[in-house]
Short mmCIF file of C-alpha atoms in Angstrom, two decimals:
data_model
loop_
_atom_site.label_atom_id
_atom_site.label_comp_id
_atom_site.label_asym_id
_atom_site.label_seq_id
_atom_site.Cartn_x
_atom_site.Cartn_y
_atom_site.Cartn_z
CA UNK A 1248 -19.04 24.14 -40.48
CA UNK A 1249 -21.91 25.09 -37.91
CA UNK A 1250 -20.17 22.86 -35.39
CA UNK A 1251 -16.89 24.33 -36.00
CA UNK A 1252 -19.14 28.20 -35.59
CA UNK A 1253 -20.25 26.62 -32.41
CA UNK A 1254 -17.01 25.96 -30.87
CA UNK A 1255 -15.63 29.00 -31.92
CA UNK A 1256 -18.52 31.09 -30.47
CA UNK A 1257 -18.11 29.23 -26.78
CA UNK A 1258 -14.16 28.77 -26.25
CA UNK A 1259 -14.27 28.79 -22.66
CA UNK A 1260 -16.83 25.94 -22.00
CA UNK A 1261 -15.36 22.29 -21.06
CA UNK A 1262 -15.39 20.24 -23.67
CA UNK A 1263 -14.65 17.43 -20.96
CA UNK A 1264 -18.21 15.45 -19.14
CA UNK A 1265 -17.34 15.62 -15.59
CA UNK A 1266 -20.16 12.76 -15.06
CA UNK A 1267 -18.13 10.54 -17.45
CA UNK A 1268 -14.89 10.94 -16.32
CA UNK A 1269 -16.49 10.50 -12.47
CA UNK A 1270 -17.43 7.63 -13.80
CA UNK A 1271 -14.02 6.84 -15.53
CA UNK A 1272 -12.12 6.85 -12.79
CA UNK A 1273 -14.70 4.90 -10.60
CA UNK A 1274 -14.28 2.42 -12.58
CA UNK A 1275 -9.96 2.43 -13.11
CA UNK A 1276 -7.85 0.21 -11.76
CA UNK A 1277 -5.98 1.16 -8.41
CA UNK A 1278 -2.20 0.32 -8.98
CA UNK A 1279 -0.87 -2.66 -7.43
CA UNK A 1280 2.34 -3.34 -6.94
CA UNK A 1281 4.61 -6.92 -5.58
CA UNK A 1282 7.88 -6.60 -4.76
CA UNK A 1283 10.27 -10.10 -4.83
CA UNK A 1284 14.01 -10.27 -4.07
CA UNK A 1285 16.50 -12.36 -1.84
CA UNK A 1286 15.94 -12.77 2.06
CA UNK A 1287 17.27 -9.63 3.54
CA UNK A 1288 17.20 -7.76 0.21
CA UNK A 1289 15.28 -4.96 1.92
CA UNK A 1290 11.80 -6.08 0.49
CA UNK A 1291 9.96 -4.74 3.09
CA UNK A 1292 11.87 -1.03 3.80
CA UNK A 1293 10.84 -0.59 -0.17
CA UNK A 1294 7.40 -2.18 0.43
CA UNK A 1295 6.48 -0.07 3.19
CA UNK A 1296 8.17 3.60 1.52
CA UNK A 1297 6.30 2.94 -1.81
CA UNK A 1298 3.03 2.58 0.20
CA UNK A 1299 3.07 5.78 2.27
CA UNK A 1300 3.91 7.21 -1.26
CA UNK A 1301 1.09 6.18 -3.40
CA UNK A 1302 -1.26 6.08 -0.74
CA UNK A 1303 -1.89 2.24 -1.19
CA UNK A 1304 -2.10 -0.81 1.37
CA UNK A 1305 0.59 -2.74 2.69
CA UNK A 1306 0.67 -6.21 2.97
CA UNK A 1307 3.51 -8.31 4.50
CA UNK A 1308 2.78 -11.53 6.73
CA UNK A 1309 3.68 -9.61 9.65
CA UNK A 1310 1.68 -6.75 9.10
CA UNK A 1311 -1.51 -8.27 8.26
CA UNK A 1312 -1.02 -10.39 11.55
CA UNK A 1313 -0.79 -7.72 13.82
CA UNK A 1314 -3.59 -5.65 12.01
CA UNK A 1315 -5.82 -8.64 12.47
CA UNK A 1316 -4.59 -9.21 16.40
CA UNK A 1317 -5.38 -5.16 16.80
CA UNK A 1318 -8.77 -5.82 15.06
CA UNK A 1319 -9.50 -8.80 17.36
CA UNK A 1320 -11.09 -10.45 14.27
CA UNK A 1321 -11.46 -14.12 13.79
CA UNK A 1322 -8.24 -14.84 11.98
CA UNK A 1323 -6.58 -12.25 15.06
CA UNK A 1324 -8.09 -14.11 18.09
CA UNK A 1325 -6.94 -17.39 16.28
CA UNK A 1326 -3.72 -16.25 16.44
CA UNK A 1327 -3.92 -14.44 19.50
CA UNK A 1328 -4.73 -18.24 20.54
CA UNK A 1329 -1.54 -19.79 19.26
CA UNK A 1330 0.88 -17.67 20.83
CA UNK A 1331 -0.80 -17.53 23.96
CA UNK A 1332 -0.42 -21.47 24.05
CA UNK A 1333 3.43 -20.87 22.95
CA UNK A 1334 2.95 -22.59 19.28
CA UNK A 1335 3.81 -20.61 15.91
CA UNK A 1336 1.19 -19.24 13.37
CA UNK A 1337 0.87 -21.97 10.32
CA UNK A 1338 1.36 -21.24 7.32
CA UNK A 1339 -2.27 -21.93 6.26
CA UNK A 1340 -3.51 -19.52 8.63
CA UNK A 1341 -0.92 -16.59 7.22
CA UNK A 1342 -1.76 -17.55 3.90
CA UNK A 1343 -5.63 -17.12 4.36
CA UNK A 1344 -5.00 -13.54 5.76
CA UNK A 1345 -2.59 -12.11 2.97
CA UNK A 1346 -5.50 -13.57 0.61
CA UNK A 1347 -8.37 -11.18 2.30
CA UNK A 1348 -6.39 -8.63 2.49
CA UNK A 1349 -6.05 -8.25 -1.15
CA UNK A 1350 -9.52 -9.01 -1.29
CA UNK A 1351 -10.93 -6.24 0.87
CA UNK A 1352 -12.95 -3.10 0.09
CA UNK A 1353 -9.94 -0.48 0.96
CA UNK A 1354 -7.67 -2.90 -1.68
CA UNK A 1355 -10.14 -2.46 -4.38
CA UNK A 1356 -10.16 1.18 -4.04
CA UNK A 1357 -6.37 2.37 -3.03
CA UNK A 1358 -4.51 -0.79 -4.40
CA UNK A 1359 -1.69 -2.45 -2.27
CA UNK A 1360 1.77 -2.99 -2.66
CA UNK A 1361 2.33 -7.02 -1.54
CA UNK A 1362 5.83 -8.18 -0.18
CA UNK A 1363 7.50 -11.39 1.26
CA UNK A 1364 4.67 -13.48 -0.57
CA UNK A 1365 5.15 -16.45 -2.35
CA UNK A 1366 7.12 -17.53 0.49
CA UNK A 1367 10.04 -19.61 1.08
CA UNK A 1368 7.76 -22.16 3.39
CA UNK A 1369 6.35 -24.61 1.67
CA UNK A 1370 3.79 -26.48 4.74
CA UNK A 1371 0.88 -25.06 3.32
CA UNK A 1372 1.69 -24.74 -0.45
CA UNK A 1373 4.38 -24.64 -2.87
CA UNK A 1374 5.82 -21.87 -4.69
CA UNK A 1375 4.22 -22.66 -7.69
CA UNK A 1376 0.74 -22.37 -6.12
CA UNK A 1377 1.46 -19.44 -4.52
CA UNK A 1378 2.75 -18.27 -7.86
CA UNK A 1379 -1.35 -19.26 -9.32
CA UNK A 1380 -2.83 -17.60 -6.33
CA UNK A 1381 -1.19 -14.20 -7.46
CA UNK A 1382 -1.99 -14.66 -10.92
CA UNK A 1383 -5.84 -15.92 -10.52
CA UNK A 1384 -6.19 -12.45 -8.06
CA UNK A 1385 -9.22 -9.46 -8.89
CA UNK A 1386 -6.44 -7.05 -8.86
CA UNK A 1387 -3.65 -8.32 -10.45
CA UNK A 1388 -0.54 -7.16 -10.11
CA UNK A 1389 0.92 -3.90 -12.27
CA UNK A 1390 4.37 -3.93 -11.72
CA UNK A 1391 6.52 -6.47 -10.52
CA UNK A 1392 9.66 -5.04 -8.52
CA UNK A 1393 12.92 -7.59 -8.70
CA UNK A 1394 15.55 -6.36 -6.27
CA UNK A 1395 18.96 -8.13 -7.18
CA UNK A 1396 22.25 -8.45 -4.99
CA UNK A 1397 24.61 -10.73 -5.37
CA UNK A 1398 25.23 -13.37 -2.89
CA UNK A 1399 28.61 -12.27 -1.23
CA UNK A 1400 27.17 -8.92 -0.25
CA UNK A 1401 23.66 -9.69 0.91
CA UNK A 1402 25.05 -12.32 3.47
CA UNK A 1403 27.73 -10.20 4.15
CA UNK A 1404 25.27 -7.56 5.05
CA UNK A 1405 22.50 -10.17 6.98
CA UNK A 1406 25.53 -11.47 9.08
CA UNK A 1407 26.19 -7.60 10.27
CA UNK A 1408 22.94 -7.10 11.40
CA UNK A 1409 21.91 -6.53 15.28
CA UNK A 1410 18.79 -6.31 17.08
CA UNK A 1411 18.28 -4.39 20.13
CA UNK A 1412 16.31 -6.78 22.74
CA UNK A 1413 13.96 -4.15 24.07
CA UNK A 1414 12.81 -2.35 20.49
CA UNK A 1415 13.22 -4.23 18.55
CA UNK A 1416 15.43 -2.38 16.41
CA UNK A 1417 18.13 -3.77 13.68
CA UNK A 1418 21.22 -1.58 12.83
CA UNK A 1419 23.53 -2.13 9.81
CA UNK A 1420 27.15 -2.87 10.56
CA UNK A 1421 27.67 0.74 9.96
CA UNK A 1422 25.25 2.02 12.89
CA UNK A 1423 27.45 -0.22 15.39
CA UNK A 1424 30.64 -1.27 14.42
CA UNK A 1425 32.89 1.66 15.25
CA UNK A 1426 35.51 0.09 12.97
CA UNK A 1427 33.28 0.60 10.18
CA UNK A 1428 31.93 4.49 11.82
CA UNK A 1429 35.87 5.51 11.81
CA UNK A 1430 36.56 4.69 8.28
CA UNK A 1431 33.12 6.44 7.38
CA UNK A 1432 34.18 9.74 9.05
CA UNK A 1433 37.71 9.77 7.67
CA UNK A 1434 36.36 9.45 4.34
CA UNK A 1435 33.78 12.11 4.76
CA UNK A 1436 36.81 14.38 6.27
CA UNK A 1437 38.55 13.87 3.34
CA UNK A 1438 36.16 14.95 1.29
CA UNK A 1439 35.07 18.43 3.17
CA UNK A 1440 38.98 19.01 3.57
CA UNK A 1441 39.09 18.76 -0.46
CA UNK A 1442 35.63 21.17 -1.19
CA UNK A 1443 37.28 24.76 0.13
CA UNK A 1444 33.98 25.92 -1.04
CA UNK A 1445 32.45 24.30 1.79
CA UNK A 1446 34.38 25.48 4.56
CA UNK A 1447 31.49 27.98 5.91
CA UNK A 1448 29.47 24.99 6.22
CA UNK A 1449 31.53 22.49 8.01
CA UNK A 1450 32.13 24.97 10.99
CA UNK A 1451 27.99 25.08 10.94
CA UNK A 1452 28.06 21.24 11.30
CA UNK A 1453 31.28 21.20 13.45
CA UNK A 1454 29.23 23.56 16.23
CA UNK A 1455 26.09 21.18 15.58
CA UNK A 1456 27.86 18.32 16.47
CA UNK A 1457 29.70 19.62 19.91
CA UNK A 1458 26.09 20.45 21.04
CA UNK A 1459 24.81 17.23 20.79
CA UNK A 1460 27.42 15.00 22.66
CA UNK A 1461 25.70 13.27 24.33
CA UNK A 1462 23.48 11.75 21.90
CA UNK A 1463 26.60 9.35 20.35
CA UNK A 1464 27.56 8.26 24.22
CA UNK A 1465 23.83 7.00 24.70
CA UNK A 1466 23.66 5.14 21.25
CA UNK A 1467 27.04 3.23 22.08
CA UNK A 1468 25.68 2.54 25.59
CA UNK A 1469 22.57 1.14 23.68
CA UNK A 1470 25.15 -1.02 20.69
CA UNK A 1471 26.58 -2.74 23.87
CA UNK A 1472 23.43 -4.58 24.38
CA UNK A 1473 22.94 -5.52 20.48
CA UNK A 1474 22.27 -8.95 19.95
CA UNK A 1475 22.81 -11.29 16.78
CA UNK A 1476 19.49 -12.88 15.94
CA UNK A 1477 20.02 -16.79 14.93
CA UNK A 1478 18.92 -16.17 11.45
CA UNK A 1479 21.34 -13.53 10.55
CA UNK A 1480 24.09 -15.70 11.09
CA UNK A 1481 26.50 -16.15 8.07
CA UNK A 1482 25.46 -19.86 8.06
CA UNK A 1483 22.05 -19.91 8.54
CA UNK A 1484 21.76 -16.83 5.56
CA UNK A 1485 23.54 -18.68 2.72
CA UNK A 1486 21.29 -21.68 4.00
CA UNK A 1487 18.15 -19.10 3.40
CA UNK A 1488 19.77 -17.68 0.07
CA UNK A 1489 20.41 -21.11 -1.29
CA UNK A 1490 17.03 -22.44 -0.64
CA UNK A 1491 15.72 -19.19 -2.39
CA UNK A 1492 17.47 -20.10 -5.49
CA UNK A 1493 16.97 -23.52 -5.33
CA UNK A 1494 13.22 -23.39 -4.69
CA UNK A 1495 12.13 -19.91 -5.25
CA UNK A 1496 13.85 -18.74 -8.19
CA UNK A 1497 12.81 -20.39 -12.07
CA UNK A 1498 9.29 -20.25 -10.65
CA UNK A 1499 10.26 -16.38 -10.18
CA UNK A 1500 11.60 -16.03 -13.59
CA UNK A 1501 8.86 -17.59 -15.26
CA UNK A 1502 6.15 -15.37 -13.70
CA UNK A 1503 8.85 -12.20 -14.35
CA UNK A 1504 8.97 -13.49 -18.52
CA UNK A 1505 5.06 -13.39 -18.55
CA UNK A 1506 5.24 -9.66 -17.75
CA UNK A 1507 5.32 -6.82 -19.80
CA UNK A 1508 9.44 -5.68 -19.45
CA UNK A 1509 8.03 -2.01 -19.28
CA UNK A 1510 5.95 -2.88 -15.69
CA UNK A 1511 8.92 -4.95 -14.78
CA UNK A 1512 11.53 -2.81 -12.38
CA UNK A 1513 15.10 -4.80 -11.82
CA UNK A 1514 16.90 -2.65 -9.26
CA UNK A 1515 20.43 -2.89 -7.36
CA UNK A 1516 20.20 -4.56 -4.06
CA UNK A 1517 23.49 -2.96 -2.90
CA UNK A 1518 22.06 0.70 -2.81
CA UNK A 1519 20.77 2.74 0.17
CA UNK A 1520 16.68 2.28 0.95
CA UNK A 1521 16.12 5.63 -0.14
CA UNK A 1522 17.75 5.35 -3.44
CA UNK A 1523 15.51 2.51 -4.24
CA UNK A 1524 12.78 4.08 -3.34
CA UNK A 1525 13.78 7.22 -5.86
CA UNK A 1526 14.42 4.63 -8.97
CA UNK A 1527 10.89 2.96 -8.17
CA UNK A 1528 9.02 6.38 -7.64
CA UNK A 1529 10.19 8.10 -10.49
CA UNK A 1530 9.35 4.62 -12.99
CA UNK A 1531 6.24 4.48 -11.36
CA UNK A 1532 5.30 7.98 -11.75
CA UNK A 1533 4.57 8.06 -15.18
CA UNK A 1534 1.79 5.02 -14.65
CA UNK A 1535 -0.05 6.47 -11.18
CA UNK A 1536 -0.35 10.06 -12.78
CA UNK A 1537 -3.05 9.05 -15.12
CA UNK A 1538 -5.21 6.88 -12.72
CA UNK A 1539 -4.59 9.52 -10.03
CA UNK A 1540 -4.18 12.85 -10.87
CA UNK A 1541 -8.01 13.67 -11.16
CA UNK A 1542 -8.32 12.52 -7.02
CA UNK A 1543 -4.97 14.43 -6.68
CA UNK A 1544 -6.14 17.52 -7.85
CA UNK A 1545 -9.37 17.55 -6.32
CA UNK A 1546 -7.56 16.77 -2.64
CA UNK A 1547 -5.24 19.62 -3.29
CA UNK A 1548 -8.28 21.69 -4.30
CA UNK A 1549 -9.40 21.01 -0.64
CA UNK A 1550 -6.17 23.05 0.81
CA UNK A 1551 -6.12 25.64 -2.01
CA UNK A 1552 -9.01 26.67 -3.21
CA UNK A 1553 -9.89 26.92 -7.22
CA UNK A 1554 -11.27 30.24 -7.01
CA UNK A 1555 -11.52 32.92 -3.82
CA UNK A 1556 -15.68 32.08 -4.54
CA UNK A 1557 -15.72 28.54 -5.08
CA UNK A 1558 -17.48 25.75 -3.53
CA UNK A 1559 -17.87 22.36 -2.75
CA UNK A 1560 -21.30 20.73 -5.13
CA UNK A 1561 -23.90 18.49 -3.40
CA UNK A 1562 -23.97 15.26 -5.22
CA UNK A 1563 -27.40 13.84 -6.77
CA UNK A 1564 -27.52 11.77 -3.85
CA UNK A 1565 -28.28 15.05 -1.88
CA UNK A 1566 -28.83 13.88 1.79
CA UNK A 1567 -29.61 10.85 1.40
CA UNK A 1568 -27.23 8.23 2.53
CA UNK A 1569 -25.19 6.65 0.04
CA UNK A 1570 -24.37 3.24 2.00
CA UNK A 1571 -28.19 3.34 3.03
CA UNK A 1572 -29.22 3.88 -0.07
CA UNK A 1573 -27.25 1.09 -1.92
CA UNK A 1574 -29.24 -1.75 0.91
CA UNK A 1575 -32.46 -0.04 -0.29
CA UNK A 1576 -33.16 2.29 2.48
CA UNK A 1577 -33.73 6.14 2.41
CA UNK A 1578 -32.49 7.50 5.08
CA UNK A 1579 -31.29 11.05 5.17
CA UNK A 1580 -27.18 11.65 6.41
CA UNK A 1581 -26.05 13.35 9.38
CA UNK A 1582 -23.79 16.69 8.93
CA UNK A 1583 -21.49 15.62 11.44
CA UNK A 1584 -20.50 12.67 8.87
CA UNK A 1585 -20.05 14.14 6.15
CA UNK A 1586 -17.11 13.55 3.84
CA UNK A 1587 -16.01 14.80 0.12
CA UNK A 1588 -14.55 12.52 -2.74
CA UNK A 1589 -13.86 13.93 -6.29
CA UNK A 1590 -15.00 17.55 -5.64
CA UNK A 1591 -18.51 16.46 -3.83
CA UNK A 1592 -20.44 16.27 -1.05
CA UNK A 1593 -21.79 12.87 0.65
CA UNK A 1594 -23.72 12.99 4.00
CA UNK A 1595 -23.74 9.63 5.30
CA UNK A 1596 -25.90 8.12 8.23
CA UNK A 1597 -23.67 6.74 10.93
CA UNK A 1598 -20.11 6.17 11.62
CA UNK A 1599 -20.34 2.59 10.39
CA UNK A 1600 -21.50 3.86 7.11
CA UNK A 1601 -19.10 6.08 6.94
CA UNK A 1602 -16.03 4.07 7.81
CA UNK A 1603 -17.48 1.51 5.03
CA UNK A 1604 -17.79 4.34 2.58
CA UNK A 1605 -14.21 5.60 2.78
CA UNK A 1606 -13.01 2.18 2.44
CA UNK A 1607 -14.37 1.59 -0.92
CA UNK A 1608 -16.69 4.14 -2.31
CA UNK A 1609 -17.34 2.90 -5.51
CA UNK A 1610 -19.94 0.42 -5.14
CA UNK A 1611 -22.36 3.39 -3.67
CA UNK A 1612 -21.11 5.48 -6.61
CA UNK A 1613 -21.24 3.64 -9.81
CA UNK A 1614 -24.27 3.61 -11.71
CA UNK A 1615 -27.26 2.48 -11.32
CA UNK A 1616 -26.63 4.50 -7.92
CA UNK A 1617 -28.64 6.65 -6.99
CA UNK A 1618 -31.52 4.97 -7.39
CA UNK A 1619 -34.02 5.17 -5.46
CA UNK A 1620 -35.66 1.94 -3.71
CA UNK A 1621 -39.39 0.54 -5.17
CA UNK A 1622 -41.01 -0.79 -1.96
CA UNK A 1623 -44.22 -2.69 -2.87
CA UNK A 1624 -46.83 -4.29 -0.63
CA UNK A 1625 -48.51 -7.26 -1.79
CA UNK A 1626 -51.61 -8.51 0.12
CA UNK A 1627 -54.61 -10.73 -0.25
CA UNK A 1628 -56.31 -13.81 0.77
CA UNK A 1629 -55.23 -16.71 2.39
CA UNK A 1630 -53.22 -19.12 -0.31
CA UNK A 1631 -53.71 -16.52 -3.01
CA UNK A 1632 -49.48 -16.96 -3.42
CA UNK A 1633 -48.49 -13.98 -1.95
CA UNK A 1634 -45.29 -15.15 -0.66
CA UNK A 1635 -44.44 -16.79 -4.27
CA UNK A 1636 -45.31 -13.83 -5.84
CA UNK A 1637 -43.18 -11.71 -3.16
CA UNK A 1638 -40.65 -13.67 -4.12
CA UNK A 1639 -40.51 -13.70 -7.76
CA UNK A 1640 -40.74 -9.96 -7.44
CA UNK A 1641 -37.43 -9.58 -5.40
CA UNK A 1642 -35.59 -11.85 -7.41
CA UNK A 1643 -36.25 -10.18 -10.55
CA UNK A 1644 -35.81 -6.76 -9.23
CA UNK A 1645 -33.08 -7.52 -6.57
CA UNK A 1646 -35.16 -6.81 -4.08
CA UNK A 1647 -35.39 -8.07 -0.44
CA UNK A 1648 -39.14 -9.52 0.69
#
């Protein structure tokens, strides 16, 4: 009864520890996220969309090569190397890369979302290896996406693919084939000329269009150049499809039975990027909400403010740098590098501590942090063991002699 008197007498105090639920979601798991399907299933478009949306890394072979040849680290000036010479990147050397990626200190905190891996190249190892590697990962995999098309269409659609030679840049059949444009604009005619409703609006878009002329003469100029890369041939892409099934596919299934069927997404190949990406968000939703919506609200607290007098708390670290602290130094942060996570304040030393800091701040964070470094000085005479005794010291304490 007195503790029910109590918590009638104080109804507007939190009954929630902010320290513990700091600490809660320290210690969560980011979501992570692989995404399988056929070659040319659109893996990648729905890799790289589901990443910008949750705010987590993307990893694709390609990407992680050309992040490493920006970074000019070792596994970039290796390959750097190779093509310099005119040979291809192996396999090994790809491999090695996707696996240190998932492995970094920016994975660990924001998650990733992992596409085109296990691959269909078997030089370095086999499917069902790769299959181990995923499932003997730190962070292993929440939700597995399957994107499914059948056969007929997805080489259909690979064979009507071009690439422009300077970009870069595929198109769909329907970007270049004007055969394909007409019957899309008669169709779309026929349905304004059926919506009266709409008439208002169709003069809008009809005035639209007559300003911008130019713009469709420019792109056909451009389709005119369009070439047919060798793998998008109708050939060469039910070769590529039937070595996915034939290699890729039970060790797929297997790994797809082990999973839970409510983290397992099965979605239509044949549908538009964006509608993909709508299916998976809205699924997903429900699952990033609760390991996210405490950082959420405290970034959107950052625009908008709580209250007209509210304001950003220190942290116990004070000024004291975090990253400093954590290698058992005490050195005091610098204003200019300052940053705020979950609602507080860190000051942090140097741009190298702070880069590492927003990578993965959860080491610095988590307790025993902050605490504050012991430094002891041993002395005495000559063979009295003060190195052995140095030594036992810092290993029991963690220390450094």
């Amino acid at each position: 009864m007195a503790l029910q008197e109590e918590k009638q007498a104080q109804p507007f105090t939190d009954v929630f520890d902010e320290d513990e639920a700091e600490k809660s979601f320290l210690l969560s798991k980011p979501t992570c996220l692989i995404i399988f399907g056929k070659p040319g299933s659109g893996k990648k478009t729905l890799a790289r969309k589901l990443a910008q949306r949750w705010n987590c890394i993307f990893i694709e072979a390609s990407e992680v090569i050309q992040t490493n040849i920006h970074e000019e680290t070792e596994y970039g000036l290796k390959c750097q190397e190779l093509l310099f010479k005119g040979e291809s990147i192996s396999e090994e050397l790809v491999t090695e890369m996707i696996l240190q990626k998932l492995e970094s200190p920016e994975v660990a905190h924001f998650g990733y979302v992992l596409s085109g891996f296990p691959s269909l190249s078997e030089e370095y190892l086999t499917v069902s290896q790769q299959i181990e590697k995923i499932k003997n990962l730190k962070l292993k995999p929440d939700f597995l996406i399957n994107i499914k098309c059948p056969d007929y269409d997805l080489c259909q659609r690979i064979s009507g693919q071009r690439q422009h030679p300077d970009s870069g840049q595929i198109y769909q059949r329907s970007q270049w084939d004007p055969k394909v444009t007409e019957k899309q604009k008669k169709e779309k005619n026929q349905h304004e000329e059926e919506d009266e409703e709409e008439e208002q609006e169709e003069e809008e878009e009809e005035e639209g269009g007559e300003e911008n002329t130019e713009d469709p003469h420019k792109k056909s100029e451009s389709f005119h150049q369009l070439v047919q890369r060798p793998e998008d041939i109708l050939e060469n892409a039910e070769k590529r499809v039937g070595t996915y099934k034939r290699i890729m596919l039970h060790p797929l299934e297997e790994l797809m039975a082990e999973q839970d069927c409510q983290y397992l997404i099965e979605v239509d190949g044949n549908q538009q990027p964006d509608d993909l990406f709508e299916v998976n968000k809205n699924f997903i939703c429900c699952y990033c909400c609760f390991n996210k919506q405490d950082e959420l609200f405290r970034a959107l607290s950052s625009y908008n403010l709580i209250a007209p007098r509210y304001r950003w708390r220190r942290s116990r670290w004070g000024q004291a740098c975090p990253v400093a602290l954590k290698e058992g130094d005490i050195v005091m942060g610098n204003p200019d590098f300052a940053v705020s996570f979950l609602g507080k304040m860190y000051v942090l030393s140097s741009p190298e501590a702070l880069k590492t800091f927003m990578l993965n701040p959860r080491p610095y964070l988590l307790p025993p942090m902050p605490l504050p470094p012991c430094k002891v000085l041993v002395f005495g005479p000559p063979f009295s063991g003060r190195t052995t005794i140095c030594n036992l010291i810092a290993h029991k304490y963690k220390g450094k002699v």
